Coordinates of C-alpha atoms in Angstrom, one line a residue:
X154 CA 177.3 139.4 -15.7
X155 CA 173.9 140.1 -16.8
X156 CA 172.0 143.2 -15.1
X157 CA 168.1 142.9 -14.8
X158 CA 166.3 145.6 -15.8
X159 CA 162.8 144.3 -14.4
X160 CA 163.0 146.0 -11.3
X161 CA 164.2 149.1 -10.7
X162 CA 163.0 149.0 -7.0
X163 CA 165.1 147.6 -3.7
X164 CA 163.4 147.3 -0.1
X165 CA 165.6 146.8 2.1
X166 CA 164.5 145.2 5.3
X167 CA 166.7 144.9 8.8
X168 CA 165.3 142.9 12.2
X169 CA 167.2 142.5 14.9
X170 CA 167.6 143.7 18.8
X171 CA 167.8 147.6 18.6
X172 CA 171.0 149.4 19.9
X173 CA 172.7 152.9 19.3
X174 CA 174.6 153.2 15.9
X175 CA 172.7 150.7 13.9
X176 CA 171.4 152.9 10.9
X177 CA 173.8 155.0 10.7
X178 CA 176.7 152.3 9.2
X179 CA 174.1 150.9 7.2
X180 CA 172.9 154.7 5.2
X181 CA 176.8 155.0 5.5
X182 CA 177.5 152.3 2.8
X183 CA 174.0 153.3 0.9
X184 CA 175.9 156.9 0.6
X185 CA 178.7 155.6 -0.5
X186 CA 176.9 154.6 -3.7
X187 CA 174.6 157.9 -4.0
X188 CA 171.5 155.4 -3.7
X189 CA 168.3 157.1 -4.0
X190 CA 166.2 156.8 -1.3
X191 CA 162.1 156.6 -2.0
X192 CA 160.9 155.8 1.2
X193 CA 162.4 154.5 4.6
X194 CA 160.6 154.1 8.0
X195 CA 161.7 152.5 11.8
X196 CA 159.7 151.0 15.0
X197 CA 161.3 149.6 17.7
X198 CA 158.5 147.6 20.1
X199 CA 160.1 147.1 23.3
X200 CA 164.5 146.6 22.0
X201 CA 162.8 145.1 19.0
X202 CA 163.8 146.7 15.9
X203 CA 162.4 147.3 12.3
X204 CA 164.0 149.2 10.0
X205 CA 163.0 149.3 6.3
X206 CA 164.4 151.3 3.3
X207 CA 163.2 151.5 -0.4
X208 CA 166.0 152.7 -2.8
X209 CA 166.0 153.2 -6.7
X210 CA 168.2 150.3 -8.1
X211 CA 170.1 151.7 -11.1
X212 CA 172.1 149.3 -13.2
X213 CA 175.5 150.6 -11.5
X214 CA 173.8 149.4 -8.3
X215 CA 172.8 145.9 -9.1
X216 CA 176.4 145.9 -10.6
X217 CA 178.4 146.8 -7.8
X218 CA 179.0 145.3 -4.3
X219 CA 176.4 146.9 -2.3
X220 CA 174.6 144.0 -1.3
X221 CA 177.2 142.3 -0.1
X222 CA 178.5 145.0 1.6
X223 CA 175.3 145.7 3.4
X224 CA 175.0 142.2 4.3
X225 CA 178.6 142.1 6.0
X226 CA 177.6 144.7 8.0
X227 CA 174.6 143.3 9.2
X228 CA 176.6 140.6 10.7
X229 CA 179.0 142.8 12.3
X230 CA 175.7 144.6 14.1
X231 CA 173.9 140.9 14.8
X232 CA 170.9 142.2 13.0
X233 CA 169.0 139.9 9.6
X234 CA 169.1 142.1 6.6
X235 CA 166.6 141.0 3.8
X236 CA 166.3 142.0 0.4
X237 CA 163.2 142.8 -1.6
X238 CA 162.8 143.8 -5.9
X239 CA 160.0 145.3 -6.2
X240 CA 157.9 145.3 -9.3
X241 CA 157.6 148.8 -10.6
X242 CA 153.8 148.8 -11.2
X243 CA 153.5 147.6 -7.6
X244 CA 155.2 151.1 -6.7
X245 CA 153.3 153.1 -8.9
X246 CA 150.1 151.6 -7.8
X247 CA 151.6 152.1 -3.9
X248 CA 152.7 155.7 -4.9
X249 CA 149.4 156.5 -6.3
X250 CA 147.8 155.3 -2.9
X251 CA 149.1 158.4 -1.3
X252 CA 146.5 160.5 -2.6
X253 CA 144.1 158.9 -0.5
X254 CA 142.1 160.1 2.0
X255 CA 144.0 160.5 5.9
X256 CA 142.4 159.6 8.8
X257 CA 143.4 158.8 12.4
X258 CA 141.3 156.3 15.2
X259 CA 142.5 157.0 19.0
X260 CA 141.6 154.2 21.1
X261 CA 141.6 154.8 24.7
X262 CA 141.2 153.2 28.2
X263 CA 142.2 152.3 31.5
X264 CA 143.7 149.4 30.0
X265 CA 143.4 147.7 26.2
X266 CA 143.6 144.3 25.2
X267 CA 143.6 142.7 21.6
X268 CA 139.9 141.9 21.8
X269 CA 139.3 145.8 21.7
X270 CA 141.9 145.9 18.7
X271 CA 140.3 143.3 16.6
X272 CA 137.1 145.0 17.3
X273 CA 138.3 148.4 15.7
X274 CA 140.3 146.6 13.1
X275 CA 137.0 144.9 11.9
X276 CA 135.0 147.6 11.6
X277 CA 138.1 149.8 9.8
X278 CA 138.6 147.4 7.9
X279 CA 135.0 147.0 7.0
X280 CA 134.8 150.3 5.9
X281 CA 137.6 149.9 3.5
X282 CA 140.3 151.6 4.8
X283 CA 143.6 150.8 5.6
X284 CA 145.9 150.7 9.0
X285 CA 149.0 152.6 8.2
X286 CA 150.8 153.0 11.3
X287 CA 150.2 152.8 15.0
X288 CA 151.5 155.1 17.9
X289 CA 151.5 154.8 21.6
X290 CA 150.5 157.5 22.9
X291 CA 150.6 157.2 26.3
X292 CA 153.6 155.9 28.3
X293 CA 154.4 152.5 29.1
X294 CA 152.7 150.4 31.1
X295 CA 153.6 148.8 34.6
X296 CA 153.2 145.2 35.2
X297 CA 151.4 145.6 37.9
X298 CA 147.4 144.9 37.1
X299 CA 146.3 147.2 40.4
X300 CA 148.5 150.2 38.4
X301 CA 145.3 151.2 36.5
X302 CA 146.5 154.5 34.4
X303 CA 145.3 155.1 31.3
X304 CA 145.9 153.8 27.6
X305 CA 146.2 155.5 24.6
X306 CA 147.2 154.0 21.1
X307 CA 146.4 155.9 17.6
X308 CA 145.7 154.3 14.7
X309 CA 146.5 156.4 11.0
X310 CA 144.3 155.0 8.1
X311 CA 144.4 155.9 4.5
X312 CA 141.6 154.6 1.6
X313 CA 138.5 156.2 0.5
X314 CA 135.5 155.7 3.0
X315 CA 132.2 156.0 1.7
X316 CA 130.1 156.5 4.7
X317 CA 131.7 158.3 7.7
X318 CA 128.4 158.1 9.4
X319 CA 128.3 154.1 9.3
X320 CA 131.9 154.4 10.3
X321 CA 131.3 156.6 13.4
X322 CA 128.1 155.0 14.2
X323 CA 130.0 151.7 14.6
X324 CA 132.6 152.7 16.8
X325 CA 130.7 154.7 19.1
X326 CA 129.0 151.4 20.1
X327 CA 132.2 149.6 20.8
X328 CA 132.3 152.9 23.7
X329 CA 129.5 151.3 25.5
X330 CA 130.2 147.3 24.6
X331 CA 133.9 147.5 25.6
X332 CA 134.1 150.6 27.8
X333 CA 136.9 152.1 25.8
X334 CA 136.4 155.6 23.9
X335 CA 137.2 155.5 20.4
X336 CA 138.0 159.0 18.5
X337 CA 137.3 159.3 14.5
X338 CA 139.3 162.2 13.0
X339 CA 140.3 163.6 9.6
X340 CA 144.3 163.9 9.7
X341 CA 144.4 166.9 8.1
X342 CA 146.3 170.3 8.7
X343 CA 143.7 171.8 11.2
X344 CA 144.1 168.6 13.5
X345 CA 148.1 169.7 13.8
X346 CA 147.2 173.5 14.7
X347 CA 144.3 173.6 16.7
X348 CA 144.3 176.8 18.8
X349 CA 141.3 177.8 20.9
X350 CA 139.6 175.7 24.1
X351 CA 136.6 176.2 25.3
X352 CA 135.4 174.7 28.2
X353 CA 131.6 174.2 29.8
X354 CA 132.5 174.2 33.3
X355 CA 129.9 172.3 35.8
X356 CA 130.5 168.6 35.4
X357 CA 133.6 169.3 32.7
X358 CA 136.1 171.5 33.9
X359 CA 134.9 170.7 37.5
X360 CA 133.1 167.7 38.9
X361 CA 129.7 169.2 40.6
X362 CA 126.8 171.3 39.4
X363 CA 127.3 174.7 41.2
X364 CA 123.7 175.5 41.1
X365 CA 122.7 171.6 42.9
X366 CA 125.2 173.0 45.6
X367 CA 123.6 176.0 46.1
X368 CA 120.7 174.1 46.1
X369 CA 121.4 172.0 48.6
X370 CA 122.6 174.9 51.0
X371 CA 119.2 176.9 50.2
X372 CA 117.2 173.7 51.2
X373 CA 115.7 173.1 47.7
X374 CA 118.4 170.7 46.6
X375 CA 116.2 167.8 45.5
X376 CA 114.2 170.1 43.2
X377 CA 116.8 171.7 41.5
X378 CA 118.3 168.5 40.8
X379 CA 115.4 167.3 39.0
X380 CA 115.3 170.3 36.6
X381 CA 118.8 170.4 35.9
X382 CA 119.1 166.3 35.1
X383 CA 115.9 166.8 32.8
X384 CA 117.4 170.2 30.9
X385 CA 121.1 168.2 30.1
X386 CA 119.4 165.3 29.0
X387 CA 117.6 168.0 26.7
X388 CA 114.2 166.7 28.0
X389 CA 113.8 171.0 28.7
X390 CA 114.3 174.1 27.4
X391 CA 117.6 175.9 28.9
X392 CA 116.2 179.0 29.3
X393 CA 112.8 178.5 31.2
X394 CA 114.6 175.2 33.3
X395 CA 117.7 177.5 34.2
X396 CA 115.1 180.6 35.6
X397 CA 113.1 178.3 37.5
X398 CA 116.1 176.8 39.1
X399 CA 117.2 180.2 40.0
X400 CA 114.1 181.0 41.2
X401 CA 114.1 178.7 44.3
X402 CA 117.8 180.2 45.2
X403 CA 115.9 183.6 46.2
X404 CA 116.6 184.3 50.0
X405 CA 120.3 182.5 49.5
X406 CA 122.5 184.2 51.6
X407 CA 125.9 185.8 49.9
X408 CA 128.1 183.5 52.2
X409 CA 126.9 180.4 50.6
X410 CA 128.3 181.5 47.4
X411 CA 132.2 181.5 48.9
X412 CA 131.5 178.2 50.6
X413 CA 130.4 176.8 47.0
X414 CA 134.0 178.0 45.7
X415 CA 135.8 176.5 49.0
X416 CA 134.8 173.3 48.1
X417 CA 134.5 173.5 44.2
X418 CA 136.5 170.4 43.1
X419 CA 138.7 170.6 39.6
X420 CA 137.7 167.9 37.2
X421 CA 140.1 164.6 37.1
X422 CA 143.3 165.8 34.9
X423 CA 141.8 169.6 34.2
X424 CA 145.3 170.9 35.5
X425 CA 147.0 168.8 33.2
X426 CA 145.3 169.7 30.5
X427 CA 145.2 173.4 31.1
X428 CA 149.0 173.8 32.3
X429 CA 149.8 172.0 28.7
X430 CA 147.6 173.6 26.8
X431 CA 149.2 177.1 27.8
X432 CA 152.4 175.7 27.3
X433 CA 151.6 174.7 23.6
X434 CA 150.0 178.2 23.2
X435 CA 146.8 177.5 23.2
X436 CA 143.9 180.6 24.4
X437 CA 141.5 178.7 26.3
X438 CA 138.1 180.1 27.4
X439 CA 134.9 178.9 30.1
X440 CA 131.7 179.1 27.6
X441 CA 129.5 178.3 31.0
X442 CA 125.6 178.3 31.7
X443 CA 126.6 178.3 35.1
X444 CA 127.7 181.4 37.1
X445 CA 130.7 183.7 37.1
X446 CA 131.7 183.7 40.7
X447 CA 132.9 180.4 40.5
X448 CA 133.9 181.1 36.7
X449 CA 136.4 184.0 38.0
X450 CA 137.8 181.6 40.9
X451 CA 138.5 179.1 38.0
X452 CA 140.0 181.7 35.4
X453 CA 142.4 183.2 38.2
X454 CA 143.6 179.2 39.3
X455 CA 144.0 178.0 35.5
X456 CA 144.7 181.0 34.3
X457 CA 142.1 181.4 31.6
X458 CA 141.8 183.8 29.0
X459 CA 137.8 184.2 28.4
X460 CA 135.0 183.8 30.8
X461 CA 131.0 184.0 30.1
X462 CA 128.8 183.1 32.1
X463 CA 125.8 183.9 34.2
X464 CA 125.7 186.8 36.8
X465 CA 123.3 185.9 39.8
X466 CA 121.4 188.7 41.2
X467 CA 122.2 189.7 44.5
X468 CA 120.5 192.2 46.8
X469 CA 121.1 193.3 50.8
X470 CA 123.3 190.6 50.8
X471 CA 121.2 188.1 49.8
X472 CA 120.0 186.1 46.2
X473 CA 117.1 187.6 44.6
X474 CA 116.4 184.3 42.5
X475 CA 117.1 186.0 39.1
X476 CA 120.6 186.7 36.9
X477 CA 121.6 189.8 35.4
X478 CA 121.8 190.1 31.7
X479 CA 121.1 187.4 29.3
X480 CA 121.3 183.7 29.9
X481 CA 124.2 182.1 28.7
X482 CA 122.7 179.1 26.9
X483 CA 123.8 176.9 23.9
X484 CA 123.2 179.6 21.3
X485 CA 125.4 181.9 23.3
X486 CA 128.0 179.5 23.7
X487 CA 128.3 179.3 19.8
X488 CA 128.0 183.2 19.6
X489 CA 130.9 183.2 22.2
X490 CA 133.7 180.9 20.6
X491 CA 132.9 182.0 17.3
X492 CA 133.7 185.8 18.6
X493 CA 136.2 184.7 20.6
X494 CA 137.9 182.7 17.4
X495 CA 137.6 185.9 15.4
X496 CA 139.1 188.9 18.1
X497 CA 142.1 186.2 18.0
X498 CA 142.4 186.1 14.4
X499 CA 141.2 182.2 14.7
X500 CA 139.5 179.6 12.1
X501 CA 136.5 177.7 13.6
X502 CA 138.3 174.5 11.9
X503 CA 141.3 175.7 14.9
X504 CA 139.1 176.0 17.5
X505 CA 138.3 172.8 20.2
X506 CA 135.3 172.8 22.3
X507 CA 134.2 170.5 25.5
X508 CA 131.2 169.8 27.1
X509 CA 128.7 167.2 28.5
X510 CA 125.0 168.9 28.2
X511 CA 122.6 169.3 25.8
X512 CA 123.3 173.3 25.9
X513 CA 127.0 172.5 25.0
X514 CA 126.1 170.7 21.7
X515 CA 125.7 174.0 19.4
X516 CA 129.3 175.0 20.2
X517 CA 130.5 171.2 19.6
X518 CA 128.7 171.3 16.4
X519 CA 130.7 174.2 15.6
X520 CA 134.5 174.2 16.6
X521 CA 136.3 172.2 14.4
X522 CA 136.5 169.3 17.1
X523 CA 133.8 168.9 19.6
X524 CA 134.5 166.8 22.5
X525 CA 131.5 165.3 24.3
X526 CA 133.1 164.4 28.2
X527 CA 131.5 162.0 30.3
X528 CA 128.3 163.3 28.4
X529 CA 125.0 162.5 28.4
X530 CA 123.7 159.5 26.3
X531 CA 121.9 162.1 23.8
X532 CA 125.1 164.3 23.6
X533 CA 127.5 161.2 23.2
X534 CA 125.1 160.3 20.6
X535 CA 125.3 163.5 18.7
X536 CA 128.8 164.9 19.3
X537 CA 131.2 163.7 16.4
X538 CA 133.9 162.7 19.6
X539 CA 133.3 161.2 23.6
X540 CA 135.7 161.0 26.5
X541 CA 134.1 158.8 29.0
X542 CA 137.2 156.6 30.6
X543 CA 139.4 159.2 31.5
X544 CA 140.2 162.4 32.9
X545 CA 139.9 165.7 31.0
X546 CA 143.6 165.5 30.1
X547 CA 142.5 162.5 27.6
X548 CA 141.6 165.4 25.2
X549 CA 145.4 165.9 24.9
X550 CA 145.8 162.5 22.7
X551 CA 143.2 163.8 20.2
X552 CA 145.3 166.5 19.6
X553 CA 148.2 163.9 19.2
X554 CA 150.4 165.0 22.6
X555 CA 152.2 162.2 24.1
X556 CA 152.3 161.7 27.6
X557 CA 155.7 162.9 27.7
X558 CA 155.1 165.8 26.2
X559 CA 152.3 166.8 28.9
X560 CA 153.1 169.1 32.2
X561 CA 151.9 167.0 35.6

């Protein structure tokens, strides 16, 4: 019998309705024959199985009986084995490929349909990159159309992209188009090890603005509002909007401040995110232009590590309508994590930050991945990631957690 020589390359491809003991028989009879194996990879969609393995074929391979031995198997399992030769430049060229560039695309929602797919696909693929692999993230979804939970697949690319700018540009306006957030990363070894959060806390790590409540309760709630809705859009400077704010608060009595924390509500999925976060050994810290007597409730509930924040001013049992020590504004925050990062031996490439205002965009710009949640159009805009459609805990599929790997 003559032996080819023109290929020195096998794939070996198996389909078929997934079930336990199913690669192992098959690697069995590959051992047998000390085949070398360059690559090998498995999915299984739904019981769906595919199974692919690329082997060196030496010539005391192509001479024995390992084919037909594999294909005997197959039968035995009910699965279609099918055999590929592949051209050796084609592996060198594929081989070489792996030097690329690694990037990963989260795509997530209440719910995703293959018109959001296509969407992302064109625009990857109009950058010239290429789909590697995809991952559900989040865990399986019911039948049932009124079981709105939320959706999470990632997307791993590899190619050389020439503008990430273009890139990120496009996919942020799929965000608004499709109501879906859609998450550019670099898959690099900072993404795997990230290991400081830090949190703004009105309208992130809880839902309200503590300083519109006390507001409200001091009877100047309609003004206050208007300031603070012009500073996050970044329409004001922090500094001067946050003292006049305070400023109407004087004559506040000191029992408004414990009714504010009584009825302080958590942020959809912050417990989530915080429980699993510790669990994974993560310090987390509140980086907050807001005050420290609802900061202090929140540390002691979620068990926080770092808190700064503003001190209000009290006096006789009453607000004096100014805050002790410096304001805590967005060039604070960033003074914060980066000491923060550095008393816990910490790169800034490790370190995660969260916010939704225009004071939270210098630590975003900083930490090695900023997260802009349910932000405001200027800080979606300008923060390099945006959570919009989900609960805080969504930051966990940035950082690649499954939903079984979370604590409810």
């Amino acid at each position: 019998m003559e032996i080819s020589t023109e290929s020195r390359i096998l794939r070996i491809d198996i389909t078929g309705q997934d079930r336990a003991r199913v690669t192992y028989p098959l690697t069995q009879i590959l051992g047998q024959y000390h085949a070398r194996i360059l690559d090998m990879g498995q999915a299984v969609i739904h019981d769906a199985l595919a199974l692919s393995i690329l082997i060196e074929q030496t010539i005391e391979i192509q001479a024995s009986s390992l084919r037909s031995e594999l294909e005997e198997e197959a039968r035995k399992l009910n699965v279609q084995i099918h055999f590929q030769l592949i051209p050796e430049s084609d592996y060198n060229n594929w081989v070489e490929r792996q030097r690329d560039r690694r990037y990963l695309v989260s795509v997530l929602g209440t719910s995703l349909d293959a018109y959001h797919l296509a969407r992302v696909g064109e625009i990857i693929s109009s950058s010239g990159l290429n789909i590697d692999r995809i991952d559900r993230l989040s865990g399986r979804q019911s039948l049932d159309v009124r079981d709105q939970g939320r959706v999470c697949l990632e997307l791993s690319l590899s190619g050389m992209l020439s503008d990430e700018d273009t890139l990120r540009a496009s996919l942020l306006g799929l965000t608004s188009d499709l109501e879906i957030d859609v998450a550019f990363q670099h898959d690099n070894v900072y993404r795997r090890n990230r290991r400081l959060v830090a949190f703004d806390m009105d309208s992130t790590l809880i839902r309200t603005e503590v300083i519109d409540e006390l507001a409200k309760l001091a009877g100047v709630g309609e003004q206050v509002q208007a300031i603070t809705e012009a500073a996050m859009r970044g329409e004001l400077d922090f500094q001067q909007s946050f003292r006049k704010r305070v400023s109407l608060l004087r004559g506040l009595p000191e029992s408004a401040l414990q009714q504010v924390i009584d009825s302080v509500p958590l942020m959809d999925g912050a417990e989530r995110l915080i429980r699993t976060l510790k669990k994974l050994g993560y310090k987390t810290a509140i980086l907050s232009g807001g005050f420290t007597f609802v900061g202090r409730k929140l540390q002691e509930h979620l068990g926080i590590d770092y808190l700064h924040a503003n001190e209000l001013e009290l006096q006789d049992g009453k607000a004096t309508g100014e805050v002790l020590c410096d304001i805590v504004d967005g060039g604070k925050k960033a003074e914060f994590l980066t000491k923060i990062a550095s008393a816990e031996n910490i790169s800034m490439e490790q370190t995660i930050a969260i916010g939704d205002g225009a004071n939270d965009l210098p630590m975003l710009s900083l930490a090695g991945l900023g997260v802009a949640f349910r932000a405001k159009p200027l800080v979606r805009k300008t923060a390099r990631q945006s959570i919009s459609r989900m609960g805080l805990d969504g930051v966990l599929y940035l950082l690649g957690v499954r939903d079984r790997e979370t604590i409810d």
